[in-house]
Coordinates of N, CA and C in Angstrom, one line a residue:
Y15 N 1.0 -1.1 -0.1 CA 0.0 0.2 0.0 C 1.0 1.3 0.0
N16 N 0.6 2.0 -1.0 CA 1.4 3.4 -1.2 C 0.5 4.5 -0.9
S17 N 0.4 5.2 0.3 CA -0.5 6.1 0.5 C -0.3 7.4 -0.2
T18 N 1.0 7.7 -0.7 CA 1.3 8.8 -1.4 C 0.2 9.1 -2.5
Y19 N -0.4 8.3 -3.2 CA -1.4 8.5 -4.3 C -2.8 8.9 -3.7
S20 N -2.9 8.5 -2.6 CA -4.2 8.9 -2.0 C -4.3 10.1 -1.1
L21 N -3.1 10.8 -1.0 CA -3.2 12.1 0.0 C -3.5 13.3 -0.7
P22 N -4.0 14.3 0.0 CA -4.3 15.7 -0.6 C -3.1 16.2 -1.6
P23 N -3.7 16.9 -2.5 CA -2.8 17.7 -3.4 C -1.7 18.3 -2.6
S24 N -0.5 18.3 -3.2 CA 0.7 18.9 -2.6 C 1.8 18.8 -3.7
L25 N 2.7 19.6 -3.5 CA 3.8 19.5 -4.5 C 4.4 17.9 -4.6
Q26 N 4.5 17.3 -3.4 CA 5.0 15.8 -3.3 C 4.0 15.0 -4.1
T27 N 2.8 15.1 -3.6 CA 1.8 14.0 -4.4 C 1.6 14.3 -6.0
D28 N 1.7 15.7 -6.3 CA 1.5 15.9 -7.7 C 2.7 15.4 -8.5
N29 N 3.8 15.6 -7.8 CA 5.0 15.2 -8.5 C 5.0 13.5 -8.6
A30 N 4.4 12.9 -7.8 CA 4.5 11.5 -7.7 C 3.4 11.0 -8.7
W31 N 2.3 11.7 -8.9 CA 1.3 11.4 -9.8 C 2.0 11.7 -11.2
A32 N 2.5 12.7 -11.5 CA 3.2 13.1 -12.7 C 4.3 12.2 -13.1
G33 N 4.9 11.6 -12.1 CA 5.9 10.5 -12.3 C 5.3 9.2 -12.8
L34 N 4.0 8.9 -12.9 CA 3.4 7.8 -13.4 C 3.3 7.8 -14.9
F35 N 3.3 9.0 -15.5 CA 3.0 9.3 -16.8 C 4.2 9.4 -17.8
P36 N 4.1 9.0 -19.2 CA 5.4 9.2 -20.0 C 5.4 10.7 -20.2
N37 N 6.5 11.0 -20.9 CA 6.8 12.5 -21.1 C 5.5 13.0 -22.1
T38 N 4.9 12.0 -22.9 CA 3.9 12.6 -23.8 C 2.5 12.6 -23.0
S39 N 2.4 12.3 -21.8 CA 1.2 12.2 -20.9 C 0.4 11.2 -21.3
G40 N 0.9 10.2 -22.3 CA 0.0 9.1 -22.9 C -0.6 9.3 -24.1
F41 N -0.2 10.5 -24.7 CA -0.6 10.7 -26.1 C 0.3 10.2 -27.1
I42 N -0.1 9.7 -28.3 CA 0.9 9.2 -29.3 C 0.4 9.6 -30.7
Q43 N 1.3 9.4 -31.4 CA 1.0 9.7 -32.9 C 1.3 8.4 -33.7
N44 N 0.4 8.0 -34.5 CA 0.7 6.7 -35.4 C 1.2 7.2 -36.8
P45 N 2.4 6.9 -37.1 CA 2.9 7.4 -38.4 C 2.1 7.0 -39.6
R46 N 1.3 5.9 -39.5 CA 0.3 5.7 -40.6 C -0.9 6.3 -40.6
I47 N -1.2 7.0 -39.4 CA -2.5 7.8 -39.5 C -1.9 9.3 -39.3
P48 N -1.7 10.0 -40.4 CA -1.1 11.5 -40.1 C -2.3 12.3 -39.5
N49 N -1.8 13.3 -38.7 CA -2.6 14.4 -38.1 C -3.6 13.8 -37.2
E50 N -3.5 12.7 -36.5 CA -4.4 12.2 -35.5 C -3.5 11.7 -34.3
T51 N -4.0 12.4 -33.2 CA -3.4 12.2 -31.7 C -4.2 10.9 -31.2
L52 N -3.6 10.1 -30.6 CA -4.2 8.9 -29.9 C -3.8 9.0 -28.3
A53 N -4.7 8.4 -27.6 CA -4.4 8.3 -26.2 C -4.5 6.9 -25.8
I54 N -3.3 6.5 -25.0 CA -3.4 5.2 -24.2 C -4.2 5.1 -23.2
A55 N -5.0 4.0 -23.3 CA -6.0 4.0 -22.3 C -5.6 3.9 -20.8
A56 N -4.4 3.2 -20.6 CA -3.9 3.1 -19.0 C -3.7 4.6 -18.5
F57 N -3.1 5.5 -19.4 CA -2.8 6.8 -18.9 C -4.2 7.7 -18.8
H58 N -5.0 7.4 -19.6 CA -6.3 8.2 -19.6 C -7.0 7.8 -18.3
Q59 N -7.1 6.4 -18.0 CA -7.5 5.9 -16.6 C -7.0 6.6 -15.5
L60 N -5.6 6.6 -15.5 CA -4.9 7.2 -14.3 C -5.1 8.7 -14.3
H61 N -5.2 9.4 -15.5 CA -5.7 10.8 -15.5 C -7.0 11.0 -14.8
C62 N -7.9 10.2 -15.0 CA -9.3 10.1 -14.5 C -9.1 10.0 -12.9
L63 N -8.5 8.9 -12.5 CA -8.3 8.5 -11.1 C -7.8 9.9 -10.4
N64 N -6.7 10.3 -10.8 CA -6.1 11.5 -10.1 C -7.1 12.6 -10.2
G65 N -7.9 13.0 -11.2 CA -8.8 14.0 -11.4 C -9.9 13.7 -10.3
L66 N -10.3 12.4 -9.9 CA -11.3 12.1 -8.9 C -10.7 12.5 -7.5
R67 N -9.4 12.1 -7.5 CA -8.7 12.5 -6.1 C -8.7 14.0 -5.9
L68 N -8.4 14.7 -7.0 CA -8.4 16.2 -6.9 C -9.7 16.7 -6.6
A69 N -10.7 16.2 -7.4 CA -12.1 16.6 -7.0 C -12.5 16.2 -5.7
Y70 N -12.3 15.2 -5.3 CA -12.6 14.8 -3.9 C -12.1 15.8 -2.7
Y71 N -10.9 16.1 -2.9 CA -10.2 17.0 -1.9 C -10.7 18.5 -2.1
N72 N -10.9 18.7 -3.2 CA -11.5 20.1 -3.5 C -12.9 20.3 -2.8
S73 N -13.6 19.2 -3.0 CA -15.0 19.1 -2.5 C -15.0 19.2 -1.0
S74 N -14.0 18.3 -0.5 CA -14.0 18.1 1.0 C -13.4 19.2 1.8
Y75 N -12.4 20.0 1.2 CA -11.5 21.0 1.9 C -11.5 22.2 1.3
G76 N -12.4 22.4 0.2 CA -12.5 23.7 -0.4 C -11.5 24.0 -1.4
N77 N -11.5 25.2 -2.0 CA -10.6 25.5 -3.3 C -9.1 25.2 -2.9
N78 N -8.5 24.7 -3.9 CA -7.1 24.3 -3.6 C -6.2 24.8 -4.9
P79 N -5.2 25.5 -4.7 CA -4.5 25.9 -6.0 C -4.0 24.8 -6.9
H80 N -4.0 23.4 -6.4 CA -3.5 22.4 -7.2 C -4.7 21.9 -8.0
V81 N -5.9 22.2 -7.7 CA -7.0 21.5 -8.6 C -7.3 22.5 -9.7
H82 N -7.4 21.7 -10.7 CA -7.8 22.4 -12.2 C -8.5 21.4 -13.0
D83 N -9.2 21.9 -13.9 CA -9.8 21.0 -15.0 C -10.6 20.0 -14.7
H84 N -11.2 20.2 -13.6 CA -12.1 18.9 -13.0 C -13.6 19.5 -12.8
Q85 N -14.2 20.0 -13.8 CA -15.5 20.5 -13.8 C -16.5 19.3 -13.5
P86 N -17.7 19.5 -13.2 CA -18.6 18.2 -12.8 C -18.7 17.3 -14.0
S87 N -18.8 18.0 -15.3 CA -18.9 17.1 -16.4 C -17.8 16.3 -16.6
H88 N -16.6 16.8 -16.3 CA -15.3 15.9 -16.5 C -15.4 14.8 -15.4
V89 N -15.7 15.2 -14.2 CA -15.8 14.1 -13.2 C -16.7 13.0 -13.5
R90 N -18.0 13.3 -14.1 CA -19.0 12.3 -14.5 C -18.4 11.6 -15.7
H91 N -17.8 12.2 -16.6 CA -17.0 11.4 -17.5 C -16.1 10.4 -17.0
C92 N -15.2 10.8 -16.0 CA -14.3 10.0 -15.3 C -14.9 8.8 -14.6
I93 N -15.9 9.0 -13.8 CA -16.6 7.9 -13.0 C -17.1 6.8 -14.2
D94 N -17.7 7.2 -15.2 CA -18.3 6.3 -16.1 C -17.2 5.7 -17.0
Y95 N -16.2 6.5 -17.3 CA -15.1 5.8 -18.1 C -14.3 4.7 -17.2
L96 N -14.1 4.9 -15.9 CA -13.5 4.1 -15.1 C -14.4 2.9 -14.8
R97 N -15.8 3.1 -14.7 CA -16.5 1.9 -14.4 C -16.3 1.0 -15.7
Q98 N -16.5 1.6 -16.8 CA -16.2 0.7 -17.9 C -15.0 0.1 -18.1
S99 N -13.9 0.7 -17.6 CA -12.5 0.1 -17.6 C -12.5 -1.0 -16.7
I100 N -13.0 -1.0 -15.5 CA -13.1 -1.8 -14.5 C -13.9 -3.1 -14.9
M101 N -15.0 -2.8 -15.4 CA -15.8 -4.0 -16.0 C -15.1 -4.7 -17.3
C102 N -14.5 -4.1 -18.0 CA -13.9 -4.4 -19.3 C -12.7 -5.3 -18.8
A103 N -11.8 -5.0 -17.8 CA -10.9 -5.9 -17.3 C -11.3 -6.9 -16.5
A104 N -12.5 -6.8 -15.8 CA -13.1 -7.9 -15.1 C -12.0 -8.9 -14.1
D105 N -11.3 -8.1 -13.3 CA -10.3 -8.7 -12.5 C -11.0 -9.8 -11.6
A106 N -10.6 -11.0 -11.7 CA -11.4 -12.1 -11.0 C -10.3 -12.6 -9.9
N107 N -9.4 -11.7 -9.5 CA -8.6 -12.1 -8.3 C -9.4 -12.3 -7.1
V108 N -9.3 -13.3 -6.2 CA -10.0 -13.3 -5.0 C -9.2 -12.7 -4.0
E109 N -10.0 -11.8 -3.1 CA -9.4 -11.0 -2.2 C -10.0 -11.4 -0.8
P110 N -9.1 -11.6 0.2 CA -9.5 -11.9 1.5 C -10.4 -11.0 2.3
V111 N -11.4 -11.3 3.0 CA -12.0 -10.4 3.9 C -11.2 -10.2 5.2
Q112 N -10.9 -9.0 5.6 CA -10.2 -8.7 6.8 C -11.0 -7.9 7.8
Q113 N -11.7 -8.7 8.6 CA -12.7 -8.0 9.5 C -11.8 -6.9 10.4
S114 N -10.7 -7.2 10.8 CA -9.9 -6.4 11.7 C -9.6 -5.1 11.0
L115 N -9.7 -5.0 9.8 CA -9.4 -3.8 8.9 C -10.7 -3.3 8.4
G116 N -11.7 -3.8 8.8 CA -13.1 -3.4 8.2 C -13.7 -3.8 6.9
G117 N -13.1 -5.0 6.5 CA -13.7 -5.7 5.3 C -12.4 -6.0 4.2
V118 N -12.7 -5.8 3.0 CA -11.8 -6.1 2.0 C -10.8 -4.8 1.8
T119 N -9.7 -5.1 1.7 CA -8.7 -3.9 1.5 C -8.1 -4.1 0.2
G120 N -8.1 -5.3 -0.3 CA -7.3 -5.4 -1.7 C -5.9 -5.8 -1.4
W121 N -5.3 -5.4 -0.4 CA -3.8 -5.6 -0.2 C -3.5 -7.1 0.1
N122 N -2.2 -7.6 -0.1 CA -1.9 -8.8 0.1 C -2.3 -9.8 -0.8
T123 N -2.7 -9.4 -1.9 CA -3.3 -10.3 -2.9 C -2.4 -10.3 -4.0
E124 N -1.9 -11.7 -4.4 CA -1.0 -11.8 -5.4 C -1.8 -11.6 -6.8
R125 N -1.1 -10.9 -7.7 CA -1.8 -10.4 -8.9 C -0.6 -10.8 -10.1
N126 N -1.3 -11.1 -11.2 CA -0.6 -11.3 -12.5 C -0.6 -9.8 -13.2
C127 N 0.4 -9.0 -13.3 CA 0.2 -7.5 -13.8 C 0.9 -7.6 -15.1
R128 N 0.5 -6.5 -15.8 CA 1.1 -6.2 -17.1 C 2.4 -5.4 -16.8
D129 N 3.1 -5.2 -17.8 CA 4.4 -4.3 -17.8 C 4.1 -3.0 -17.6
Y130 N 3.8 -2.3 -16.6 CA 3.4 -0.8 -16.8 C 4.7 0.1 -17.1
R131 N 5.8 -0.2 -16.5 CA 6.9 0.6 -16.9 C 7.3 0.4 -18.5
G132 N 7.1 -0.8 -18.8 CA 7.4 -0.9 -20.3 C 6.3 -0.1 -21.1
L133 N 5.2 0.1 -20.7 CA 4.3 0.9 -21.5 C 4.7 2.1 -21.4
V134 N 5.2 2.6 -20.3 CA 5.6 4.2 -20.3 C 6.9 4.3 -21.1
T135 N 7.9 3.4 -21.1 CA 8.9 3.5 -21.9 C 8.5 3.5 -23.5
W136 N 7.6 2.6 -23.8 CA 7.2 2.6 -25.1 C 6.5 3.8 -25.6
A137 N 5.6 4.4 -24.7 CA 5.1 5.6 -25.0 C 5.9 6.9 -25.0
N138 N 7.1 6.8 -24.3 CA 8.0 7.9 -24.7 C 8.7 7.9 -26.0

């Protein structure tokens, strides 16, 4: 569990989130399709998750200079986009219920992951 990504906006957390993205922010050009910019879904999903984090803290604690570009329509888009992404991935890993921690945390579950850093390298 890395709490950095769930903490309120700050220089440290904003830099941590920025470090998850390639230099292109996840946008690429396909040389076979001139004049068209494409977005890699994993980075769009992370952008939305971070946007929900920023909107949550802005809503909970008031205006924050680190919050930008997260109007209600953008937040609604992100909620449904992440819903679709989660349902599409349909992660069938089994997670233990930990009553002492209040239910299911999702921690300490073995997962087979894709090579995220490889995707960042490729996108750069």
